[in-house]
């Protein structure tokens, strides 16, 4: 599996799937979630509402999928990162689950290329360095016959620098 780093806006990325850092309501919000719903159009929200009607809220660490509306990607995988509360062990396990469950879901959809934002490192205040280590570790250790490329999309300079160092780029 190839790993790439891109600095920019995930709504512009042409991978089969992009991952959204959602909240458990699945009804949208600010940050990357707001950007994805704005750029993708109302189809994404309609599908999120359908999912909610079927299964209720999305738990922290879990992931669900919708189509990508007007975005260049085919799918949006919505995962709910943990809100950082200082409990390093618990928050780390939940963040790791976000990456693992998103990758598993992607495999089931026969996704070859997938892009991740820096889940939980915005308003959920997860320490960026630790979040990046977990993200890179989970992706590197995910054995897949299906997924060929994972792109980490960093929006802010600090995350970009952290990922560049971790990935030796
Ligand atoms: N493309 C890529 N990354 C982005 C973009 C973008 N267009 N916009 C922001 N980021 P956040 P969280 C980065 O706050 O911490 C929402 O309201 C941003 O720089 O979007 O998981 C949800 O509805 C940061 O590094 O998500 C939830 O309520 C990263 O995306 C809550 O925020 C994550 O920041 C989730 O909080």
Tab-separated table of C-alpha atoms and ligand atoms in Angstrom:
chain	number	residue	atom	x	y	z
A	1	UNK	CA	0.000	0.000	0.000
A	2	UNK	CA	1.422	3.360	-1.069
A	3	UNK	CA	1.181	6.321	1.322
A	4	UNK	CA	1.054	9.933	0.099
A	5	UNK	CA	0.865	13.299	1.808
A	6	UNK	CA	-1.023	16.241	0.328
A	7	UNK	CA	-1.432	19.714	1.775
A	8	UNK	CA	-4.873	21.045	0.938
A	9	UNK	CA	-8.621	20.635	0.853
A	10	UNK	CA	-9.905	17.042	0.932
A	11	UNK	CA	-13.030	17.967	-1.050
A	12	UNK	CA	-10.806	18.446	-4.101
A	13	UNK	CA	-9.096	15.048	-3.894
A	14	UNK	CA	-9.808	12.461	-6.605
A	15	UNK	CA	-9.548	9.261	-4.615
A	16	UNK	CA	-12.270	6.569	-4.716
A	17	UNK	CA	-13.188	7.452	-1.138
A	18	UNK	CA	-12.581	10.393	1.153
A	19	UNK	CA	-13.030	10.180	4.902
A	20	UNK	CA	-15.031	12.743	6.844
A	21	UNK	CA	-14.292	13.690	10.459
A	22	UNK	CA	-17.969	13.731	11.399
A	23	UNK	CA	-19.829	13.864	14.695
A	24	UNK	CA	-22.169	11.193	16.015
A	25	UNK	CA	-25.287	13.009	14.800
A	26	UNK	CA	-24.057	12.579	11.186
A	27	UNK	CA	-25.933	15.790	10.402
A	28	UNK	CA	-22.920	17.924	9.515
A	29	UNK	CA	-20.955	20.565	11.381
A	30	UNK	CA	-17.945	22.817	10.894
A	31	UNK	CA	-14.372	22.091	9.828
A	32	UNK	CA	-13.807	19.352	7.285
A	33	UNK	CA	-17.347	18.037	7.855
A	34	UNK	CA	-18.851	21.395	6.881
A	35	UNK	CA	-16.574	21.639	3.841
A	36	UNK	CA	-17.572	18.145	2.611
A	37	UNK	CA	-21.306	18.779	2.970
A	38	UNK	CA	-21.021	22.224	1.341
A	39	UNK	CA	-19.026	20.993	-1.638
A	40	UNK	CA	-20.822	17.625	-1.955
A	41	UNK	CA	-24.362	18.982	-1.918
A	42	UNK	CA	-27.537	17.802	-0.240
A	43	UNK	CA	-27.420	14.175	-1.404
A	44	UNK	CA	-24.801	13.403	1.266
A	45	UNK	CA	-26.958	14.784	4.080
A	46	UNK	CA	-30.006	12.926	2.754
A	47	UNK	CA	-28.098	9.648	2.900
A	48	UNK	CA	-26.777	10.460	6.381
A	49	UNK	CA	-30.366	10.992	7.520
A	50	UNK	CA	-31.355	7.629	6.006
A	51	UNK	CA	-28.524	5.951	7.923
A	52	UNK	CA	-29.615	7.649	11.155
A	53	UNK	CA	-33.179	6.511	10.632
A	54	UNK	CA	-31.957	2.936	10.246
A	55	UNK	CA	-29.217	2.616	12.865
A	56	UNK	CA	-29.421	5.742	15.030
A	57	UNK	CA	-26.330	7.838	15.758
A	58	UNK	CA	-22.847	6.758	14.716
A	59	UNK	CA	-20.759	5.824	17.747
A	60	UNK	CA	-17.284	7.238	18.314
A	61	UNK	CA	-14.694	5.104	16.511
A	62	UNK	CA	-17.211	3.708	14.031
A	63	UNK	CA	-17.736	4.539	10.368
A	64	UNK	CA	-20.583	4.672	7.842
A	65	UNK	CA	-20.616	5.343	4.112
A	66	UNK	CA	-22.565	7.552	1.709
A	67	UNK	CA	-22.079	8.468	-1.911
A	68	UNK	CA	-20.063	11.634	-2.498
A	69	UNK	CA	-22.650	13.816	-4.229
A	70	UNK	CA	-20.909	16.457	-6.358
A	71	UNK	CA	-17.418	15.627	-5.099
A	72	UNK	CA	-14.831	13.967	-7.365
A	73	UNK	CA	-14.648	10.951	-4.999
A	74	UNK	CA	-17.156	8.063	-5.263
A	75	UNK	CA	-17.768	7.618	-1.566
A	76	UNK	CA	-17.597	9.576	1.659
A	77	UNK	CA	-16.768	7.458	4.677
A	78	UNK	CA	-17.994	9.296	7.770
A	79	UNK	CA	-16.184	8.398	10.963
A	80	UNK	CA	-16.548	9.913	14.406
A	81	UNK	CA	-13.310	10.750	16.162
A	82	UNK	CA	-12.984	11.039	19.944
A	83	UNK	CA	-13.214	14.397	21.689
A	84	UNK	CA	-9.878	14.749	23.519
A	85	UNK	CA	-10.448	14.718	27.283
A	86	UNK	CA	-6.931	13.871	28.501
A	87	UNK	CA	-7.618	10.118	28.753
A	88	UNK	CA	-4.775	9.203	26.403
A	89	UNK	CA	-5.364	5.464	26.414
A	90	UNK	CA	-9.081	5.572	25.713
A	91	UNK	CA	-8.880	8.408	23.165
A	92	UNK	CA	-6.005	6.693	21.325
A	93	UNK	CA	-7.926	3.415	21.021
A	94	UNK	CA	-10.982	5.236	19.702
A	95	UNK	CA	-8.957	7.201	17.151
A	96	UNK	CA	-7.242	3.997	16.022
A	97	UNK	CA	-10.702	2.461	15.540
A	98	UNK	CA	-11.676	5.342	13.244
A	99	UNK	CA	-8.791	4.529	10.884
A	100	UNK	CA	-9.272	0.763	11.123
A	101	UNK	CA	-13.042	0.824	10.618
A	102	UNK	CA	-12.766	3.307	7.732
A	103	UNK	CA	-10.192	1.108	5.990
A	104	UNK	CA	-12.307	-2.027	6.527
A	105	UNK	CA	-15.366	-0.296	5.116
A	106	UNK	CA	-13.311	0.918	2.148
A	107	UNK	CA	-12.148	-2.625	1.424
A	108	UNK	CA	-15.728	-3.884	1.455
A	109	UNK	CA	-16.540	-1.260	-1.181
A	110	UNK	CA	-13.566	-2.320	-3.302
A	111	UNK	CA	-11.959	1.087	-2.847
A	112	UNK	CA	-8.454	1.285	-4.319
A	113	UNK	CA	-7.572	4.795	-3.177
A	114	UNK	CA	-8.648	6.610	-0.017
A	115	UNK	CA	-7.899	10.007	1.534
A	116	UNK	CA	-7.967	10.797	5.262
A	117	UNK	CA	-8.109	14.190	6.969
A	118	UNK	CA	-6.420	14.601	10.353
A	119	UNK	CA	-9.355	13.220	12.337
A	120	UNK	CA	-10.048	14.799	15.761
A	121	UNK	CA	-7.203	17.334	15.528
A	122	UNK	CA	-9.484	20.339	14.977
A	123	UNK	CA	-12.319	21.262	17.316
A	124	UNK	CA	-12.013	17.864	19.037
A	125	UNK	CA	-8.517	19.008	20.211
A	126	UNK	CA	-6.680	15.667	19.985
A	127	UNK	CA	-2.909	16.398	20.253
A	128	UNK	CA	-1.681	16.519	16.655
A	129	UNK	CA	1.578	14.633	17.098
A	130	UNK	CA	-0.091	11.701	18.867
A	131	UNK	CA	-2.987	11.663	16.384
A	132	UNK	CA	-0.550	11.520	13.458
A	133	UNK	CA	1.425	8.664	15.030
A	134	UNK	CA	-1.781	6.662	15.479
A	135	UNK	CA	-2.946	7.428	11.924
A	136	UNK	CA	0.348	6.415	10.304
A	137	UNK	CA	0.694	3.341	12.502
A	138	UNK	CA	-2.824	2.080	11.747
A	139	UNK	CA	-2.463	2.642	8.007
A	140	UNK	CA	1.004	1.082	7.804
A	141	UNK	CA	-0.147	-1.983	9.720
A	142	UNK	CA	-3.332	-2.493	7.741
A	143	UNK	CA	-2.698	-5.378	5.382
A	144	UNK	CA	-4.812	-5.022	2.275
A	145	UNK	CA	-5.055	-6.811	-1.024
A	146	UNK	CA	-7.531	-4.213	-2.246
A	147	UNK	CA	-6.475	-0.730	-1.151
A	148	UNK	CA	-3.522	0.480	-3.218
A	149	UNK	CA	-3.040	4.025	-1.971
A	150	UNK	CA	-3.778	6.035	1.169
A	151	UNK	CA	-3.471	9.819	1.046
A	152	UNK	CA	-3.117	11.875	4.216
A	153	UNK	CA	-4.585	15.294	3.502
A	154	UNK	CA	-3.254	17.957	5.842
A	155	UNK	CA	-5.029	21.292	5.909
A	156	UNK	CA	-2.828	23.148	8.374
A	157	UNK	CA	0.947	23.718	8.349
A	158	UNK	CA	1.525	22.067	11.712
A	159	UNK	CA	-0.062	18.752	10.688
A	160	UNK	CA	1.749	18.839	7.375
A	161	UNK	CA	5.105	19.208	9.142
A	162	UNK	CA	4.322	16.421	11.597
A	163	UNK	CA	3.286	13.996	8.830
A	164	UNK	CA	6.265	14.944	6.667
A	165	UNK	CA	8.610	13.973	9.491
A	166	UNK	CA	6.743	10.793	10.420
A	167	UNK	CA	6.647	9.601	6.816
A	168	UNK	CA	10.248	10.677	6.122
A	169	UNK	CA	9.182	12.870	3.197
B	1	LIG	N1	-9.850	19.482	4.018
B	1	LIG	C1	-8.992	18.757	4.784
B	1	LIG	N2	-8.829	18.970	6.106
B	1	LIG	C2	-9.558	19.952	6.675
B	1	LIG	C3	-10.475	20.753	5.950
B	1	LIG	C4	-10.611	20.479	4.550
B	1	LIG	N3	-11.444	21.158	3.781
B	1	LIG	N4	-11.037	21.647	6.808
B	1	LIG	C5	-10.488	21.417	8.022
B	1	LIG	N5	-9.593	20.407	7.953
B	1	LIG	P1	-12.221	19.282	12.357
B	1	LIG	P2	-12.529	17.160	14.388
B	1	LIG	C6	-8.747	19.812	9.005
B	1	LIG	O1	-12.457	20.352	13.360
B	1	LIG	O2	-11.455	17.758	15.220
B	1	LIG	C7	-17.003	19.218	12.976
B	1	LIG	O3	-17.818	20.297	13.332
B	1	LIG	C8	-8.469	20.625	10.242
B	1	LIG	O4	-7.368	21.520	10.005
B	1	LIG	O5	-12.863	19.390	11.028
B	1	LIG	O6	-12.519	15.683	14.145
B	1	LIG	C9	-17.724	17.882	13.054
B	1	LIG	O7	-19.102	18.008	12.725
B	1	LIG	C10	-8.084	19.538	11.235
B	1	LIG	O8	-6.707	19.204	11.111
B	1	LIG	O9	-12.679	17.826	12.932
B	1	LIG	C11	-17.548	17.484	14.472
B	1	LIG	O10	-18.533	18.058	15.319
B	1	LIG	C12	-8.899	18.332	10.782
B	1	LIG	O11	-9.434	18.679	9.496
B	1	LIG	C13	-16.199	18.036	14.830
B	1	LIG	O12	-15.958	19.118	13.918
B	1	LIG	C14	-10.028	17.955	11.704
B	1	LIG	O13	-10.638	19.130	12.196
B	1	LIG	C15	-15.098	17.020	14.605
B	1	LIG	O14	-13.896	17.544	15.078
